mmCIF file with all atom_site columns, C-alpha atoms and ligand atoms in Angstrom:
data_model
loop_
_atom_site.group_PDB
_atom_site.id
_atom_site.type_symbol
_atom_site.label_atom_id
_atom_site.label_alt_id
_atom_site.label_comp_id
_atom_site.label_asym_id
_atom_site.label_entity_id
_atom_site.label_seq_id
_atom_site.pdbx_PDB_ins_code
_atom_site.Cartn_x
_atom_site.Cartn_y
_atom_site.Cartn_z
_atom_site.occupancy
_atom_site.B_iso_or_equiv
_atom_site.pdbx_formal_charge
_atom_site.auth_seq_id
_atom_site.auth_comp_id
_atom_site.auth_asym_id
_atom_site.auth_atom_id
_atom_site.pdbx_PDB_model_num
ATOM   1   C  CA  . UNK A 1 1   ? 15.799  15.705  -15.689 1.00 0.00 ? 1   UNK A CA  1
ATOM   2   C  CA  . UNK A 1 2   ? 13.368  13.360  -14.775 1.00 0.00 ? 2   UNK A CA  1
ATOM   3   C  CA  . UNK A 1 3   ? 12.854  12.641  -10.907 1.00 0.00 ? 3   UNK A CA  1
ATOM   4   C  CA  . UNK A 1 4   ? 13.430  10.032  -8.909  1.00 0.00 ? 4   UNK A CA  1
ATOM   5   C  CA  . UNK A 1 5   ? 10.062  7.786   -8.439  1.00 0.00 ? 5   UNK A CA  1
ATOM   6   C  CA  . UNK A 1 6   ? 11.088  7.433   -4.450  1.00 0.00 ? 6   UNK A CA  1
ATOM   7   C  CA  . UNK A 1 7   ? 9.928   11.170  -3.864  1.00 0.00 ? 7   UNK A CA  1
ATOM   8   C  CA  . UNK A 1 8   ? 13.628  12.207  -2.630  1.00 0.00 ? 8   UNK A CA  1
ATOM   9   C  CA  . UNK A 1 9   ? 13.211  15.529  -4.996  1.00 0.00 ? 9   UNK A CA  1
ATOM   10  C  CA  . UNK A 1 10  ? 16.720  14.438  -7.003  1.00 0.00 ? 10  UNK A CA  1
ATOM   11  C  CA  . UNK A 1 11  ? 17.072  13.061  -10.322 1.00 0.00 ? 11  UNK A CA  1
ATOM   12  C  CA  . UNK A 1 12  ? 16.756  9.094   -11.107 1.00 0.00 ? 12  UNK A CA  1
ATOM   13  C  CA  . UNK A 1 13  ? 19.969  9.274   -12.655 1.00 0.00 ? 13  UNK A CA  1
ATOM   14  C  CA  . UNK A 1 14  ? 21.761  10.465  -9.258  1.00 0.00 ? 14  UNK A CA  1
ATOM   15  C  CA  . UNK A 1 15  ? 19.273  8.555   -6.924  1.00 0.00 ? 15  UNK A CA  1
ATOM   16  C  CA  . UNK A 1 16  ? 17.833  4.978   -7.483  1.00 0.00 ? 16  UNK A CA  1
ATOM   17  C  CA  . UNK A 1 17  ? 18.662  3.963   -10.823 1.00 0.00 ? 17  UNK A CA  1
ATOM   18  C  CA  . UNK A 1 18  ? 22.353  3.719   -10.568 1.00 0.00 ? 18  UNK A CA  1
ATOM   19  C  CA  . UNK A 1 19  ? 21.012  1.471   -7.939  1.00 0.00 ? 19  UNK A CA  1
ATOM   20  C  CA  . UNK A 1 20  ? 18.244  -0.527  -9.838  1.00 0.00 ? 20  UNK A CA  1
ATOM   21  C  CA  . UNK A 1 21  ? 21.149  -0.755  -13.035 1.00 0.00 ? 21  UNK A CA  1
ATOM   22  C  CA  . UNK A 1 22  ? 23.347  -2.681  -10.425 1.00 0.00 ? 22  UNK A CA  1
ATOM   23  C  CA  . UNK A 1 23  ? 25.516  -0.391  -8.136  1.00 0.00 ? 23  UNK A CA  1
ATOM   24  C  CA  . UNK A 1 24  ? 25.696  -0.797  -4.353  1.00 0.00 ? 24  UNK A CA  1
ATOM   25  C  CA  . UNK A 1 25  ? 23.410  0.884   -2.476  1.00 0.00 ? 25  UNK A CA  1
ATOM   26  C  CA  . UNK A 1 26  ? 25.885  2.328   -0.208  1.00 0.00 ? 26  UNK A CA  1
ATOM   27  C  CA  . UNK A 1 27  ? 23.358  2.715   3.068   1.00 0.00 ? 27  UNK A CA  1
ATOM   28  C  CA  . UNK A 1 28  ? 19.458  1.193   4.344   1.00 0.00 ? 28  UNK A CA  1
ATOM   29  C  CA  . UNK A 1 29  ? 17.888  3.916   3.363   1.00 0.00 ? 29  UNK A CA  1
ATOM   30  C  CA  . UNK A 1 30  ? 19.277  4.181   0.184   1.00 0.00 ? 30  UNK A CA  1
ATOM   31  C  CA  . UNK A 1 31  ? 18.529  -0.161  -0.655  1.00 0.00 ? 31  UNK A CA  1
ATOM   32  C  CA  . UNK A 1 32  ? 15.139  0.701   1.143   1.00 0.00 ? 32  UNK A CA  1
ATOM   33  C  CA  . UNK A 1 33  ? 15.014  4.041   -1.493  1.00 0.00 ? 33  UNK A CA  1
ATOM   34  C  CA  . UNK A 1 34  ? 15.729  1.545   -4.695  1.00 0.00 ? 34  UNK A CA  1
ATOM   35  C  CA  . UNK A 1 35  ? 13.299  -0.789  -3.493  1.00 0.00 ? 35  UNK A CA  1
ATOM   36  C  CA  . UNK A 1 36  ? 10.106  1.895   -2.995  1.00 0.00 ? 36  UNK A CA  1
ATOM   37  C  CA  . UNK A 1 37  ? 11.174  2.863   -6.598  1.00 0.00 ? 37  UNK A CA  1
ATOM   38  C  CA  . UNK A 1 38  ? 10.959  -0.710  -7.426  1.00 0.00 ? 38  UNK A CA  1
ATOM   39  C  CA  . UNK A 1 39  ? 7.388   -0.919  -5.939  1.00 0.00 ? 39  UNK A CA  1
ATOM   40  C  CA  . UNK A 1 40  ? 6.610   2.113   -8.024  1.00 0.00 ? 40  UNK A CA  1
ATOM   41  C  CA  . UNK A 1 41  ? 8.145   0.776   -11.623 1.00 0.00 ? 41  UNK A CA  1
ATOM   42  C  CA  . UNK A 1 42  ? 6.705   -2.766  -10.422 1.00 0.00 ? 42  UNK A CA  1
ATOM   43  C  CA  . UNK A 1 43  ? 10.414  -4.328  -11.002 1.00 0.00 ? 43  UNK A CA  1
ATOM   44  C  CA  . UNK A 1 44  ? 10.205  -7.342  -9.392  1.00 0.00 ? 44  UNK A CA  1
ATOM   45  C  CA  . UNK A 1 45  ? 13.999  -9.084  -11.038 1.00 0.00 ? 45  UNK A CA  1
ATOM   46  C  CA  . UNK A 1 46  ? 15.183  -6.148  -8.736  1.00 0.00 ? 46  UNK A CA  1
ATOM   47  C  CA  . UNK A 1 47  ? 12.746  -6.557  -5.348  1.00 0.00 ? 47  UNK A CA  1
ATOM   48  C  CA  . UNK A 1 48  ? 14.384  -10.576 -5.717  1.00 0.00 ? 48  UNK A CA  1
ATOM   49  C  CA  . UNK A 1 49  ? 17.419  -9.578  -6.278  1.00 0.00 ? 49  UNK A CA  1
ATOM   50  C  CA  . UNK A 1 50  ? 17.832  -6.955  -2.957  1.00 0.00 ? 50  UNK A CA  1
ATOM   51  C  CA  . UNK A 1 51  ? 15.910  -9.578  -0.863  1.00 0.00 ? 51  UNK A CA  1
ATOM   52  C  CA  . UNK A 1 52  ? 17.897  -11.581 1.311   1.00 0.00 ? 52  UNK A CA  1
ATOM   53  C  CA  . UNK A 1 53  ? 17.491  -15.362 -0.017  1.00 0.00 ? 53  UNK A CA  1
ATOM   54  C  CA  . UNK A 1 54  ? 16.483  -16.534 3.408   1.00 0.00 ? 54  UNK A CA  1
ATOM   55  C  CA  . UNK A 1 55  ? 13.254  -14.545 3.124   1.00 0.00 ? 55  UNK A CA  1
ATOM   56  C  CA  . UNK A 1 56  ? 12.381  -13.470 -0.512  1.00 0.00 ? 56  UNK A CA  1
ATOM   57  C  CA  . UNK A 1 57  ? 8.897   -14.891 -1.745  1.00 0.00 ? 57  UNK A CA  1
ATOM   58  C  CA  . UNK A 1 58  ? 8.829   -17.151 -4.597  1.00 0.00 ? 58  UNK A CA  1
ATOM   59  C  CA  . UNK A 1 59  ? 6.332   -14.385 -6.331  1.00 0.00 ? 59  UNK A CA  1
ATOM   60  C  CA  . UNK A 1 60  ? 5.390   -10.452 -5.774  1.00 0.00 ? 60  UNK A CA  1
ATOM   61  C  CA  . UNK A 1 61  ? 2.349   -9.671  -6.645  1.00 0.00 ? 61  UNK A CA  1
ATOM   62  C  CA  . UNK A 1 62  ? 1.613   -6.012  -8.025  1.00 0.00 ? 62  UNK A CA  1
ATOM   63  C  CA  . UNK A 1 63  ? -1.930  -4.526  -7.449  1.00 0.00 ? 63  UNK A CA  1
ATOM   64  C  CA  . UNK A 1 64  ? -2.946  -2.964  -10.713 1.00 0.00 ? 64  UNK A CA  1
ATOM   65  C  CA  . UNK A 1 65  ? -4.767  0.584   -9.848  1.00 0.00 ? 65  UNK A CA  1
ATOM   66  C  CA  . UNK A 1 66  ? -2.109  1.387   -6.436  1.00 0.00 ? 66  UNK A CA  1
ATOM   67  C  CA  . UNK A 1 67  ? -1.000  5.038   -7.458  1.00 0.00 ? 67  UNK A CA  1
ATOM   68  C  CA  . UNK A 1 68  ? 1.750   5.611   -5.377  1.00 0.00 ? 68  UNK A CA  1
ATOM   69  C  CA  . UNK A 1 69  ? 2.135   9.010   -3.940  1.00 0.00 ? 69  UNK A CA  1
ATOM   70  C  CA  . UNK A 1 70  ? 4.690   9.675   -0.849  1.00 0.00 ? 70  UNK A CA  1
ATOM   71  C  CA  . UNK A 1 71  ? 7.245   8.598   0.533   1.00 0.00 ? 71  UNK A CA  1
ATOM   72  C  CA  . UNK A 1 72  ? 8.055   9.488   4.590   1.00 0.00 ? 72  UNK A CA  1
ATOM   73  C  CA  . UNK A 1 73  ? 11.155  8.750   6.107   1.00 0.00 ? 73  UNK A CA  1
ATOM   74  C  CA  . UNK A 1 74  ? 10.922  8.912   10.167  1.00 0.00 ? 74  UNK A CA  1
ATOM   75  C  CA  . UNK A 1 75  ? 14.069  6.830   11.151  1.00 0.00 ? 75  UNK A CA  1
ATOM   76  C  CA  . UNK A 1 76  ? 17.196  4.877   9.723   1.00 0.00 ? 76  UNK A CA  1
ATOM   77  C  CA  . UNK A 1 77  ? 20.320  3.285   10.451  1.00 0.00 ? 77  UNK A CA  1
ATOM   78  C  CA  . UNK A 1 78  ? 22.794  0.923   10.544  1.00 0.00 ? 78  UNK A CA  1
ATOM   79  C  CA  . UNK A 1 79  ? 25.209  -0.670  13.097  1.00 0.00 ? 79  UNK A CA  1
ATOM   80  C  CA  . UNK A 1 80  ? 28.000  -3.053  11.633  1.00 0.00 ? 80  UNK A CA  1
ATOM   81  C  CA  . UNK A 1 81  ? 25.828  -5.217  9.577   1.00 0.00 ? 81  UNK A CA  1
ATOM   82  C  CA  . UNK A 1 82  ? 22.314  -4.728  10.460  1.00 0.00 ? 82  UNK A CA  1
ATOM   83  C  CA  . UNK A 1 83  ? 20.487  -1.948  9.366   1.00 0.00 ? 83  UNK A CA  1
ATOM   84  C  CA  . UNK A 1 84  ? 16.955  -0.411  10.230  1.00 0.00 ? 84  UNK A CA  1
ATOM   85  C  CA  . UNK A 1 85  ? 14.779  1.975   8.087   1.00 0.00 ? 85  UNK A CA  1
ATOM   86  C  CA  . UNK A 1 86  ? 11.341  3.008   9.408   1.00 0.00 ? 86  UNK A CA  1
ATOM   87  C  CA  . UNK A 1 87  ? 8.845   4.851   6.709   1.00 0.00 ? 87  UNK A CA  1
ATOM   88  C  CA  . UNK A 1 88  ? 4.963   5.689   5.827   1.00 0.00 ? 88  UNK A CA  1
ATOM   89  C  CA  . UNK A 1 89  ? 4.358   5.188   2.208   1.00 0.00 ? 89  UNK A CA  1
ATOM   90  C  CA  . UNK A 1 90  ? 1.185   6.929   1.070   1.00 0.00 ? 90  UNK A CA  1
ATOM   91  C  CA  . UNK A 1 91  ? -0.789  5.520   -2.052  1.00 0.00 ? 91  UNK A CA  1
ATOM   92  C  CA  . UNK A 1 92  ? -4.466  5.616   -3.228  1.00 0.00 ? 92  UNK A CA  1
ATOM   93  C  CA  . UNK A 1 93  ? -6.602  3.379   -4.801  1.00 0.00 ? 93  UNK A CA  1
ATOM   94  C  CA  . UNK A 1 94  ? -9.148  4.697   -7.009  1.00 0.00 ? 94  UNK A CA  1
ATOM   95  C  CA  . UNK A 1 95  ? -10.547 7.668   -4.679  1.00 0.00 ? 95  UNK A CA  1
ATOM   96  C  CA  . UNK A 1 96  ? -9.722  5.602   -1.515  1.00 0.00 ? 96  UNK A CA  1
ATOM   97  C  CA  . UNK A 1 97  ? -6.228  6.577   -0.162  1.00 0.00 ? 97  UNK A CA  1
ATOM   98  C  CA  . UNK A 1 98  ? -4.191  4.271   2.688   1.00 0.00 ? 98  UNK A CA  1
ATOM   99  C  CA  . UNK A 1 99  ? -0.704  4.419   4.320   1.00 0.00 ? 99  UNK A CA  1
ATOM   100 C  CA  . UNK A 1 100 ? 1.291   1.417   5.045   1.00 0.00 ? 100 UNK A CA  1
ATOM   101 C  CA  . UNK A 1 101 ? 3.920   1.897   8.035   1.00 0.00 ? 101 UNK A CA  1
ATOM   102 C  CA  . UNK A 1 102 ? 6.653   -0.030  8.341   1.00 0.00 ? 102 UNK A CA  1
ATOM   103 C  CA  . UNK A 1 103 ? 10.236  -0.875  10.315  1.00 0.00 ? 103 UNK A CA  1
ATOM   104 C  CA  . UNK A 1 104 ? 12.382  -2.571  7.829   1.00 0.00 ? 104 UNK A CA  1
ATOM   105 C  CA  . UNK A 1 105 ? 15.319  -4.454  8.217   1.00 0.00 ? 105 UNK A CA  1
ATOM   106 C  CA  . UNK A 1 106 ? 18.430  -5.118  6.859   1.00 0.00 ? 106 UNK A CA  1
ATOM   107 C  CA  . UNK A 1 107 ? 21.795  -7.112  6.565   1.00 0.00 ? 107 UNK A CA  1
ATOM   108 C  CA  . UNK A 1 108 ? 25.050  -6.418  4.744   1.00 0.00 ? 108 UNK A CA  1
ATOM   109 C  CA  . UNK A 1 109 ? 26.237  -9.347  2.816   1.00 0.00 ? 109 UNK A CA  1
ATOM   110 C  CA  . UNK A 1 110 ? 29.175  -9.444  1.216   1.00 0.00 ? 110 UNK A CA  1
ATOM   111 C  CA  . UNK A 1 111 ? 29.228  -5.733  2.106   1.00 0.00 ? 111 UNK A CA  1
ATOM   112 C  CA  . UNK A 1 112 ? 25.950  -5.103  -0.164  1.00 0.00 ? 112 UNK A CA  1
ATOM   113 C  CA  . UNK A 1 113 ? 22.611  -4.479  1.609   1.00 0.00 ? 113 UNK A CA  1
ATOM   114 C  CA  . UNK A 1 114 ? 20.054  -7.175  1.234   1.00 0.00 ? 114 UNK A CA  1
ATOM   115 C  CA  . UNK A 1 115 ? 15.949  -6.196  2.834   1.00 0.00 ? 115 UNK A CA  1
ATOM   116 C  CA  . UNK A 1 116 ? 15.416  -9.188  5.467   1.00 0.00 ? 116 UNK A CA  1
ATOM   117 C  CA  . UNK A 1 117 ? 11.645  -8.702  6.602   1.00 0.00 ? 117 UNK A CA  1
ATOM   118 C  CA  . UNK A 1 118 ? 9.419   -5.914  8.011   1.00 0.00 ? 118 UNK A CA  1
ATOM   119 C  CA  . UNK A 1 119 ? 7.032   -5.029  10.489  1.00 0.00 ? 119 UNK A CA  1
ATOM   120 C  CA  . UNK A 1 120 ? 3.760   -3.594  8.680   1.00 0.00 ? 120 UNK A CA  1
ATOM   121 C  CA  . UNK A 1 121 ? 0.756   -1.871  9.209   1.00 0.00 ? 121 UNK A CA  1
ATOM   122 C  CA  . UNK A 1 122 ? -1.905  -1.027  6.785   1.00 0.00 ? 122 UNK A CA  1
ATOM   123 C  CA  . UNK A 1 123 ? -4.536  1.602   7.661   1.00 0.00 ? 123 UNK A CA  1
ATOM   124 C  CA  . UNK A 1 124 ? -6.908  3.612   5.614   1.00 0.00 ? 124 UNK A CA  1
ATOM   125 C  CA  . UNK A 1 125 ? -5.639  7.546   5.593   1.00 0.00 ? 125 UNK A CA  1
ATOM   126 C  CA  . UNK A 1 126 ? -9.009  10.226  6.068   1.00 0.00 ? 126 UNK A CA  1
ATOM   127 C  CA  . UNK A 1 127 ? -7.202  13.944  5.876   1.00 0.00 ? 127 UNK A CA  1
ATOM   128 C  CA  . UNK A 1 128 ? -8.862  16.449  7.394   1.00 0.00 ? 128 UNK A CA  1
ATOM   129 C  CA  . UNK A 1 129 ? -10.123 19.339  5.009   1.00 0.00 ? 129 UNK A CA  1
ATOM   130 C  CA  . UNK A 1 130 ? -6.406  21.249  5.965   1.00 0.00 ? 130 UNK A CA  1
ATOM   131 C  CA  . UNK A 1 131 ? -3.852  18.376  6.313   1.00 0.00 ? 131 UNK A CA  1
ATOM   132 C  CA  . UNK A 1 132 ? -1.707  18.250  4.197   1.00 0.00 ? 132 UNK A CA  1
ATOM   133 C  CA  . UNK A 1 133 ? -2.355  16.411  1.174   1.00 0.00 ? 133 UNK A CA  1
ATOM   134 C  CA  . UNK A 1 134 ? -0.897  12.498  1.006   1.00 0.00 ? 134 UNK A CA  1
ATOM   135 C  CA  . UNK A 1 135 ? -0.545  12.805  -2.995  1.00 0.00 ? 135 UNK A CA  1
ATOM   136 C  CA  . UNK A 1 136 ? 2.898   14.953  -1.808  1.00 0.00 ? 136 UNK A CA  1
ATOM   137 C  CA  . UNK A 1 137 ? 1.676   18.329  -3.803  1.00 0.00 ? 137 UNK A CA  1
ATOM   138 C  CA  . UNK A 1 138 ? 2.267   20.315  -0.152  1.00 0.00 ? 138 UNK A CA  1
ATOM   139 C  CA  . UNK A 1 139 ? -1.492  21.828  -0.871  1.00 0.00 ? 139 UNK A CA  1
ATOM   140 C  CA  . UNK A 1 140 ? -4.015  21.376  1.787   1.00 0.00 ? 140 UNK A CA  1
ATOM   141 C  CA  . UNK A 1 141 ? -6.280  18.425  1.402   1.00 0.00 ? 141 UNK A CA  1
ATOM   142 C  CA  . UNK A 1 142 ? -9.667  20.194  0.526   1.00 0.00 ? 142 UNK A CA  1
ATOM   143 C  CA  . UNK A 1 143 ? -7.887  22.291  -1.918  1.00 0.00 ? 143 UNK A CA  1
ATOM   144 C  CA  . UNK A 1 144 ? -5.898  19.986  -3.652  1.00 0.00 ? 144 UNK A CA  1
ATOM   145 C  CA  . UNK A 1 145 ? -7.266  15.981  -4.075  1.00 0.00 ? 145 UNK A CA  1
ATOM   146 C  CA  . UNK A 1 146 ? -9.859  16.481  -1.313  1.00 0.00 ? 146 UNK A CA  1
HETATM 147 ZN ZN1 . ZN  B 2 .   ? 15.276  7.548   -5.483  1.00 0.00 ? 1   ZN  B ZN1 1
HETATM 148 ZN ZN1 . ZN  B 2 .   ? -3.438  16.194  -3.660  1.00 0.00 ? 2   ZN  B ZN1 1
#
């Protein structure tokens, strides 16, 4: 089986890409999953299409050399139609690695999620020589990418 590009540890074909090929997303987290993966795959027909119309840009913009490497979830949920996912998504850049942080939200239309806006925070990530290592491998930092 392949996995899933969003990190969750379970297949594609039983994660996101039922999602990406056009099925609900039946929760936040799992529109806010399908849209990581679409970061990943750089799919932007499917970022457009799960952004609410109010607030989708008329272009994304993919940077070339982002390797993207983990996925943290620290908070979700969803009350009537408003939802909330908050995550750290860890990616490097050449040998330079950086986590964005963000609290995302979202409203069901039509009963279908749709990603409104988020609040973001970009900051360069320096592990310490035992942290754990942001590429995901669960190997400390000096012995692993460090
Ligand atoms: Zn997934
Ligand atoms: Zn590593």
């Amino acid at each position: 089986m392949s996995l899933c590009s969003c990190h969750s540890g379970r297949s594609a074909s039983e994660c996101c890409e039922p999602i990406l090929a056009g099925a609900r997303a039946g929760s936040p987290l799992a529109l806010m999953r399908s849209r990581y993966t679409a970061f990943v795959t750089e799919n932007a027909e499917y970022l457009k299409r799960s952004w609410h119309p109010d607030y989708c840009p008329d272009t994304l913009e993919f940077a070339a050399d982002t390797q993207w490497t983990q996925l943290l979830i620290l908070d979700h949920g969803e009350d009537g139609n408003s939802g909330h996912v908050h995550f750290i998504a860890r990616f490097r850049e050449g040998t330079e690695w950086f986590e964005l942080e963000e609290k995302s939200r979202f409203e069901k239309i039509d009963d279908d999620w749709k990603y409104l806006a988020g609040n973001t925070d970009f900051r360069p990530l320096s592990p310490g020589r035992n942290d754990a290592c942001p590429c995901g491998s669960g190997r400390k930092w000096k012995k692993c990418c460090g």
